[in-house]
Short mmCIF file of C-alpha atoms and ligand atoms in Angstrom, two decimals:
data_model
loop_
_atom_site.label_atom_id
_atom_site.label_comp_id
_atom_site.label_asym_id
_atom_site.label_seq_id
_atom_site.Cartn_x
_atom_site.Cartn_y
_atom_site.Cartn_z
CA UNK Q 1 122.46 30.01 -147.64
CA UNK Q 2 119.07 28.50 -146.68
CA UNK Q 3 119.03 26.88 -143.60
CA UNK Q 4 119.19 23.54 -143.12
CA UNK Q 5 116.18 21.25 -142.44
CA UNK Q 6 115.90 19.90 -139.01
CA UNK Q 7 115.57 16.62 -140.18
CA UNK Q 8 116.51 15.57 -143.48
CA UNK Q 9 115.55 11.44 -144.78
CA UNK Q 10 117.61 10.31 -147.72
CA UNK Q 11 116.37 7.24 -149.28
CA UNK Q 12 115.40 4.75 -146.11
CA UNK Q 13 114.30 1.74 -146.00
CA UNK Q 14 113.13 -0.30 -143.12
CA UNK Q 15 112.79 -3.62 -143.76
CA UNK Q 16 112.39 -6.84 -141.68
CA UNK Q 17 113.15 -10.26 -143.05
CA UNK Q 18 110.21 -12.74 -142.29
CA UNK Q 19 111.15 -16.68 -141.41
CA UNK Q 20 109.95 -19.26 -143.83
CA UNK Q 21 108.79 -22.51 -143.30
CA UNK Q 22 108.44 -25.75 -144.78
CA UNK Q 23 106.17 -24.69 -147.69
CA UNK Q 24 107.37 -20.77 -148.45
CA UNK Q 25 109.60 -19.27 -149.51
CA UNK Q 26 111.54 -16.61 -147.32
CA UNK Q 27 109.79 -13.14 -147.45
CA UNK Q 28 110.35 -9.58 -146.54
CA UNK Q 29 108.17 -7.09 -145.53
CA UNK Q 30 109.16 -4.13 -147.05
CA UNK Q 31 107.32 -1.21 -144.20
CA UNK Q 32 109.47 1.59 -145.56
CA UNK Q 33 111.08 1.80 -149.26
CA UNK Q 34 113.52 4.50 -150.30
CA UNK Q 35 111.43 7.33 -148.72
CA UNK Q 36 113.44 10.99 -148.78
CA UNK Q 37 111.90 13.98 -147.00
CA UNK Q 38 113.11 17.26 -145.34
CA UNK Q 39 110.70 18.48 -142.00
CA UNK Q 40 112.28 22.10 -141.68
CA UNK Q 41 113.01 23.54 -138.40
CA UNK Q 42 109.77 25.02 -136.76
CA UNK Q 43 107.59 23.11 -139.08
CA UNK Q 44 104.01 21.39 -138.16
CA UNK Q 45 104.84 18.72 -140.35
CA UNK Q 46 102.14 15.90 -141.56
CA UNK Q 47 102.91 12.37 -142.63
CA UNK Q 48 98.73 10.91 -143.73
CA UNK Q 49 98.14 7.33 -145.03
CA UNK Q 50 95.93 4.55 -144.22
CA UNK Q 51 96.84 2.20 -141.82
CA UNK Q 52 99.22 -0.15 -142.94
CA UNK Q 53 101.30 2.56 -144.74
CA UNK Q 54 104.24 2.93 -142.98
CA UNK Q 55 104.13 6.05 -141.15
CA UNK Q 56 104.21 5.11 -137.88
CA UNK Q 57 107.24 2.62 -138.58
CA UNK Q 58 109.01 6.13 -140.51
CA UNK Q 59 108.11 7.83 -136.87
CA UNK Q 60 109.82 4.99 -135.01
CA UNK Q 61 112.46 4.85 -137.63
CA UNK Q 62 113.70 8.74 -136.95
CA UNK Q 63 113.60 8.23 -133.43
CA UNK Q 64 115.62 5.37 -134.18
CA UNK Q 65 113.14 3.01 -132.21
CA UNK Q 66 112.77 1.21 -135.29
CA UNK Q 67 116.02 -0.85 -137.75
CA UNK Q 68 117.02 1.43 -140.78
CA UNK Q 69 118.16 -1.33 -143.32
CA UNK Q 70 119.50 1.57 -145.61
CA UNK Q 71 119.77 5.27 -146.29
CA UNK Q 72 120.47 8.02 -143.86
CA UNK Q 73 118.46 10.40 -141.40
CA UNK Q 74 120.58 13.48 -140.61
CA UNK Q 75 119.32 15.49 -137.52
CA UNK Q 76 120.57 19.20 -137.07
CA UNK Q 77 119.95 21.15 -133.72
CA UNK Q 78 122.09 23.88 -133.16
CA UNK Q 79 125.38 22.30 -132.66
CA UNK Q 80 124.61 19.40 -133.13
CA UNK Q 81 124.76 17.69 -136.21
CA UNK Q 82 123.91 13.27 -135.85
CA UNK Q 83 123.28 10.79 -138.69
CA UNK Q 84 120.66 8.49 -136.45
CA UNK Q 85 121.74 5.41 -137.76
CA UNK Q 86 125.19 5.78 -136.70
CA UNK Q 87 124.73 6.96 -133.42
CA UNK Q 88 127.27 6.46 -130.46
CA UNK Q 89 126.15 5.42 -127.08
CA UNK Q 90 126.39 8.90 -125.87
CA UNK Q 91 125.21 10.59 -128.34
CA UNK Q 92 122.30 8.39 -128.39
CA UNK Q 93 121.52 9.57 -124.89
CA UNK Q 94 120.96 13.09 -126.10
CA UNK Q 95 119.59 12.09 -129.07
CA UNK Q 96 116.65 10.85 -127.19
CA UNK Q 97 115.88 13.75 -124.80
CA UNK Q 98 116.12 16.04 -128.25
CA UNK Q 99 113.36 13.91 -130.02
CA UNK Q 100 110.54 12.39 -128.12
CA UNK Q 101 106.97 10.47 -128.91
CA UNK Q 102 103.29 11.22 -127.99
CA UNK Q 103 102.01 8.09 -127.89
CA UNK Q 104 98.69 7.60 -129.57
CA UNK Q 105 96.28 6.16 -126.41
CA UNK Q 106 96.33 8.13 -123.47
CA UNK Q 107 94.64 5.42 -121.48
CA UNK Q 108 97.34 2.76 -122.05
CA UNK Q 109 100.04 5.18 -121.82
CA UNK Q 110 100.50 6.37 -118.88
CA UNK Q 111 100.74 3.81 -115.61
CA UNK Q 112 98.05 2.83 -112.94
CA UNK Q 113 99.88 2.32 -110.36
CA UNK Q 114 101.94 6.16 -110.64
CA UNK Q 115 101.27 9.66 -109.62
CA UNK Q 116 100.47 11.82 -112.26
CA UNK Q 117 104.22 13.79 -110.65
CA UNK Q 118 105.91 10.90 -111.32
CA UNK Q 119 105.09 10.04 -114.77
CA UNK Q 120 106.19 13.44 -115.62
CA UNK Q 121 109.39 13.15 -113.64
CA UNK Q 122 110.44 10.10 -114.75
CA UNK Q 123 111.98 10.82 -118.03
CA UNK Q 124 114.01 13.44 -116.08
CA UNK Q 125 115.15 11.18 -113.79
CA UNK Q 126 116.11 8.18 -116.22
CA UNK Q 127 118.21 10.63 -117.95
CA UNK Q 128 120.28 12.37 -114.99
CA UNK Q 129 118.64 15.50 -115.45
CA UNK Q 130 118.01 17.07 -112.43
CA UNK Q 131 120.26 17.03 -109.41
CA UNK Q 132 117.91 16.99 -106.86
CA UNK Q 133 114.22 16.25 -106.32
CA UNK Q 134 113.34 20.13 -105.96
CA UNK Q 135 115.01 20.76 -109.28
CA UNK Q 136 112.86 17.84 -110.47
CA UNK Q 137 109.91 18.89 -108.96
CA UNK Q 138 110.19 22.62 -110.12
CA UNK Q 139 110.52 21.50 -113.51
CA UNK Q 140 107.51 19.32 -113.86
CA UNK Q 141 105.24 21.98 -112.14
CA UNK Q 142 106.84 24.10 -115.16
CA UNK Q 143 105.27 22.06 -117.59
CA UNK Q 144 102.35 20.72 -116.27
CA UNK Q 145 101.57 24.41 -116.03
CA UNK Q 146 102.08 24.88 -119.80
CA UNK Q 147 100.37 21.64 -120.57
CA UNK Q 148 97.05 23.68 -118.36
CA UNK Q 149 97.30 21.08 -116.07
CA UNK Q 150 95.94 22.31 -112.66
CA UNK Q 151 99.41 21.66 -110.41
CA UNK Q 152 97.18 20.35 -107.87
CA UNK Q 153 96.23 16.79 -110.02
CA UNK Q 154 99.76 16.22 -109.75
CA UNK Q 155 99.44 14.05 -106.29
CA UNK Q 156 96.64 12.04 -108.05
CA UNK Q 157 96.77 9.05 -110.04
CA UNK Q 158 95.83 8.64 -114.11
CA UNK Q 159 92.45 7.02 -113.50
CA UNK Q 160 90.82 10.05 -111.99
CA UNK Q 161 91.36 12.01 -115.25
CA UNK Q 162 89.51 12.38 -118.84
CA UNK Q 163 90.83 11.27 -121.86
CA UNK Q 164 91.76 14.82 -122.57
CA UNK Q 165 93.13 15.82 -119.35
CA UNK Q 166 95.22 12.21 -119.86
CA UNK Q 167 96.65 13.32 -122.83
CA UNK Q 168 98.13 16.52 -121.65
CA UNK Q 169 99.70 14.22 -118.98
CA UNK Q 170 101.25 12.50 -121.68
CA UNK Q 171 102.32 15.96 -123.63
CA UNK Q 172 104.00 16.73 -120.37
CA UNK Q 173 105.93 13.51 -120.30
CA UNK Q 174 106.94 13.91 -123.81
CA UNK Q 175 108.52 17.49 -123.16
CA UNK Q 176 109.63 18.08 -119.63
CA UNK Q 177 113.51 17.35 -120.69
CA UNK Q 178 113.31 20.09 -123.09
CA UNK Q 179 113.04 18.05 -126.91
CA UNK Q 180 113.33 20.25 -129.73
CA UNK Q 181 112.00 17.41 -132.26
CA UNK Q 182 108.53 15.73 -131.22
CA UNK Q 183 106.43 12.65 -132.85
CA UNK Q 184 102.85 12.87 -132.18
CA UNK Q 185 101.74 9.63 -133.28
CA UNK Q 186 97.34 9.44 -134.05
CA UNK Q 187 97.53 11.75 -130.90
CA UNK Q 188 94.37 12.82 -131.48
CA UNK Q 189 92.76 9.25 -132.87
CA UNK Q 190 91.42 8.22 -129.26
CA UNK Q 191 89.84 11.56 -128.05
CA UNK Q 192 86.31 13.13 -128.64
CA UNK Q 193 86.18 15.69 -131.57
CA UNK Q 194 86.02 18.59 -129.10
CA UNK Q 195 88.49 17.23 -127.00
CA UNK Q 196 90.59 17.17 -130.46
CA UNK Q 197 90.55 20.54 -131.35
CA UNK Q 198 91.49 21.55 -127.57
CA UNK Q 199 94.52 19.08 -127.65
CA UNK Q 200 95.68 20.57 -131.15
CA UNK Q 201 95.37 23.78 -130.37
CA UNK Q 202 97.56 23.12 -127.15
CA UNK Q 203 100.20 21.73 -129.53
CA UNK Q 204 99.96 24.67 -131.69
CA UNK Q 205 100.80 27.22 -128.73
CA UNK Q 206 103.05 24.79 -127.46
CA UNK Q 207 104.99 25.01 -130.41
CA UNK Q 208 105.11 28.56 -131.48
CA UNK Q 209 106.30 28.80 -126.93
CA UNK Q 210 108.81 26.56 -127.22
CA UNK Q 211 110.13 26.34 -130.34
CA UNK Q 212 109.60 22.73 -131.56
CA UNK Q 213 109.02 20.87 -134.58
CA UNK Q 214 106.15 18.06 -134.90
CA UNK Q 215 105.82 15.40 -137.33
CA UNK Q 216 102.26 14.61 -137.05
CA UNK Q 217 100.86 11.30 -137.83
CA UNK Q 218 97.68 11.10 -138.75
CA UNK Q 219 95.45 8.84 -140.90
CA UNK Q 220 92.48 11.65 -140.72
CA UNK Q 221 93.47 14.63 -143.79
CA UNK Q 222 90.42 16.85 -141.96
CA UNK Q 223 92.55 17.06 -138.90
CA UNK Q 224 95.72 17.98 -141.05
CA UNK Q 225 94.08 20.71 -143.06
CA UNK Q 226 93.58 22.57 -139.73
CA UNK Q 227 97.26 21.90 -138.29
CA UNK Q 228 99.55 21.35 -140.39
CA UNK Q 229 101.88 23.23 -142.57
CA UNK Q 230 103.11 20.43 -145.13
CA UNK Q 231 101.51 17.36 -145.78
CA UNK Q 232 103.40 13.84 -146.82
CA UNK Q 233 101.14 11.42 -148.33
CA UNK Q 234 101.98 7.52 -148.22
CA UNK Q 235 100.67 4.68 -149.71
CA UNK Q 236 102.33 1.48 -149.10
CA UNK Q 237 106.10 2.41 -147.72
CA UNK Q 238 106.61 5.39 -150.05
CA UNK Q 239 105.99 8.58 -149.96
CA UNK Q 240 103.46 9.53 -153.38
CA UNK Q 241 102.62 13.47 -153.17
CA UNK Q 242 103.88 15.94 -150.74
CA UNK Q 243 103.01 19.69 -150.79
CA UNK Q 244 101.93 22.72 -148.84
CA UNK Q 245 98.80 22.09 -147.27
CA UNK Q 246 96.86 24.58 -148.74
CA UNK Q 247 98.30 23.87 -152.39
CA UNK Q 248 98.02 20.02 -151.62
CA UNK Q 249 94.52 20.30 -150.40
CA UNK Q 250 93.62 22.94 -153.28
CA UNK Q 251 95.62 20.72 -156.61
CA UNK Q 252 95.61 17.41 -155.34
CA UNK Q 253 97.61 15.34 -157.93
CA UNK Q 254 98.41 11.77 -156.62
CA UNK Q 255 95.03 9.74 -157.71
CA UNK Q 256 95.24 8.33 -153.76
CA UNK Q 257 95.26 11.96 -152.29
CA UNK Q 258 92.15 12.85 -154.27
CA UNK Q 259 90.66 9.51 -153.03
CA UNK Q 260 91.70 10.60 -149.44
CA UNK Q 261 90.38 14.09 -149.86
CA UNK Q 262 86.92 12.86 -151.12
CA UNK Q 263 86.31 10.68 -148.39
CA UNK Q 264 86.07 14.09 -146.10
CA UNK Q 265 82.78 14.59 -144.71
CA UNK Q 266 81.50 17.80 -145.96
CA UNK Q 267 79.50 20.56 -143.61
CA UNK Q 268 77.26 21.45 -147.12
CA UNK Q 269 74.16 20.13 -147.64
CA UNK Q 270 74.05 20.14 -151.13
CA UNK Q 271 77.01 18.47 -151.49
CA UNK Q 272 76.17 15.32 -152.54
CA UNK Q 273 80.07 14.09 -152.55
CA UNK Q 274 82.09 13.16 -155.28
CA UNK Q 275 83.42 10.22 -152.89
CA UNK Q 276 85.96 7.83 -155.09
CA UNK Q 277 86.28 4.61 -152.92
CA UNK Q 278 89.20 2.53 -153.60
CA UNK Q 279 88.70 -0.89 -154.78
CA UNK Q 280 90.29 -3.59 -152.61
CA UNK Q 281 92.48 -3.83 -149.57
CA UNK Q 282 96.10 -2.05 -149.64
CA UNK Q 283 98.29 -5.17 -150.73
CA UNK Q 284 101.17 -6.65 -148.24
CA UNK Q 285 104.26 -5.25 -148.07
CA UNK Q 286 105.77 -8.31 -147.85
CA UNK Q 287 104.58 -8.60 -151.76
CA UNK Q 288 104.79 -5.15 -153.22
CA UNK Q 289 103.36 -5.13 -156.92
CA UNK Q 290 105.84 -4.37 -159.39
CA UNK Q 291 105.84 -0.50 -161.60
CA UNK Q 292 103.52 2.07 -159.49
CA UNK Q 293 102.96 0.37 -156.21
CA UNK Q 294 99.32 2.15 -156.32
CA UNK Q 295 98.11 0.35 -159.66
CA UNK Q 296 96.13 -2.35 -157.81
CA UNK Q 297 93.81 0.43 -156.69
CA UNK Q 298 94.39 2.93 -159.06
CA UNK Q 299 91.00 4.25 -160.72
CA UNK Q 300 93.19 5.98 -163.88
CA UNK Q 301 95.98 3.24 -164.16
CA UNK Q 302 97.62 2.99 -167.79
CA UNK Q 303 99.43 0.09 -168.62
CA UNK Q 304 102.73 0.98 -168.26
CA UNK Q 305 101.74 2.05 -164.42
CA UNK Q 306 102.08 -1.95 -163.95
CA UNK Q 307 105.62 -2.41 -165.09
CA UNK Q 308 107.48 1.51 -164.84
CA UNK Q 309 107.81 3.17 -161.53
CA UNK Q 310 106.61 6.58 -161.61
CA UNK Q 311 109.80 9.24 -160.99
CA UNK Q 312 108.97 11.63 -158.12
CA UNK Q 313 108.99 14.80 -159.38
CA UNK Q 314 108.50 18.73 -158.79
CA UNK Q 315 105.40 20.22 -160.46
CA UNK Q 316 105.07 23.51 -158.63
CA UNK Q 317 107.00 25.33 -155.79
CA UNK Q 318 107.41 22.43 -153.23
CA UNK Q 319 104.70 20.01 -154.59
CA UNK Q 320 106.08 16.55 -155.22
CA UNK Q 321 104.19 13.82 -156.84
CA UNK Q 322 105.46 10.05 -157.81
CA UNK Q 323 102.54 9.65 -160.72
CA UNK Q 324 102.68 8.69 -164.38
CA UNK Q 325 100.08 11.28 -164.98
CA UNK Q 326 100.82 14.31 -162.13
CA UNK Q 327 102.52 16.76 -164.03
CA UNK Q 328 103.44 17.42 -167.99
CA UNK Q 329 106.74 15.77 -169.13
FE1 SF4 E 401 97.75 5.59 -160.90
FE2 SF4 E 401 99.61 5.14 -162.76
FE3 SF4 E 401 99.67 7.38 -161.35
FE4 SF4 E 401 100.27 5.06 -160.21
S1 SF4 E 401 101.42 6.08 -161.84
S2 SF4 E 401 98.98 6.64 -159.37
S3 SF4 E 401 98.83 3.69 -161.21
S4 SF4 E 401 98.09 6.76 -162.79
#
């Protein structure tokens, strides 16, 4: 029997009911609609999109920091088996040292006014962790050490450090109570390219050490080729291709993918680029268009793409596409 994924999303939807006033009529904005994926256990996982797409709100939405209207996300660890909607007050407790966030700005982050040791400790502490403050201590020198933070910053206070050297802070915070699931959010967005590649390939050890699984959120596809291990696409609240990287970066099928793909600087020089910019500004979720949500955009829209909703469907080992056109019927 294969085994089960770590986290498995069955049709959600996240949606949040906006007030009306005098003049309109009551609206909802509709961030996440009917969206199933599995991340399997061990997985560098990728969710791209513009901004706007919903992927940070699907983030927030497994950690349960954001409303699930419908649907179910199961989360297996081990034991331990939780549908995060439904989760009790206890097991909501563990739930959250299991599956933590990098948060994407490592300059707002972190506070002024604490040690870098603190910072680090605190999650420990809010939780019940430790039993004393040389347990505590022991454990954050543990992973400041496997974050390559030099132990002796951790007296100091968040200002004297880099960007980079910030964001390992924040790494540390994110696993010093042990989380088996982790969110990194644009973790990368706010840093210097070469700073980039040092903070990814700190996640990368970081994960094969200790055993984790990342969804990575990212609205850059260059940094995904070199991470990840799957790629999600999304467009507008659902999910429209998802594949292996290498077969999603080598038979692109969703017409936004290959639009996303294009717009990837190349390193030759007589590549003049086959760029296809999308005409127009993603519409509002609060007024999805009807049939394929892309159509507005879409450069080979038929007619029926404005009325039927494309069926998501499997085309080759793994590779998913919602598109009229994708795959043969
Ligand atoms: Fe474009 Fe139609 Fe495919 Fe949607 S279903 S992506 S509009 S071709």
């Amino acid at each position: 029997m294969s085994e089960r994924p770590h986290v498995s999303i069955q049709d959600l939807s996240v949606h949040y009911p906006l007030g009306r006033s005098l003049f309109t009529k009551a609206l909802t904005v509709h961030a996440i609609d009917h969206v199933s994926l599995d991340i399997p256990r061990g997985s560098f996982f990728g969710l791209v999109g513009e901004s706007g797409s919903g992927k940070t709100t699907l983030g927030r939405a497994i950690l349960k920091a954001a409303p699930i209207t419908d649907g179910h996300i199961a989360y297996v660890d081990g034991e331990v088996d939780y549908d995060v909607a439904g989760l009790s007050k206890t097991d909501l407790k563990d739930y959250r040292r299991r599956a933590q966030l990098i948060f994407q700005d490592p300059y707002a982050a972190l506070s002024p006014r604490m040690t870098v040791r603190d910072i680090i400790a605190e999650p420990l502490e809010v939780m019940g962790l430790t039993t004393s403050r040389g347990e505590t201590d022991e454990r954050v020198r543990e992973i400041a050490a496997k974050c390559r933070l030099n132990l002796e910053h951790l007296r100091r206070f968040p200002h004297a450090f880099s960007g980079g050297q910030r964001q390992r802070i924040s790494i540390a915070r994110a696993l010093v109570c042990e989380p088996k699931f982790l969110v990194a959010d644009e973790s990368v967005a706010a840093l210097d390219v070469s700073i980039q590649a040092d903070i990814l390939n700190l996640l990368k050890s970081l994960q094969r050490d200790l055993d984790i699984t990342f969804l990575f959120i990212s609205h850059d596809l260059s940094v995904v080729a070199h991470t990840c291990d799957h790629v999600a696409v999304m467009y507008l609240g659902s999910i429209v291709e998802s594949a292996p990287t290498r077969e999603l970066f080598r038979n692109p099928t969703h017409p936004y993918t290959k639009a996303l793909l294009s717009a990837i600087p190349s390193l030759d020089p007589d590549d003049r680029g086959g760029r296809q910019r999308l005409e127009g500004e993603i519409p509002s979720p609060a007024n999805i268009p009807p049939g394929c949500r892309f159509h507005t955009r879409c450069p080979v829209a038929e007619e029926r793409c404005r009325s039927e909703e494309p069926a998501w469907r499997e085309g080759s080992e793994e590779h998913f596409t919602a598109c009229h056109l994708a795959w043969p019927d």
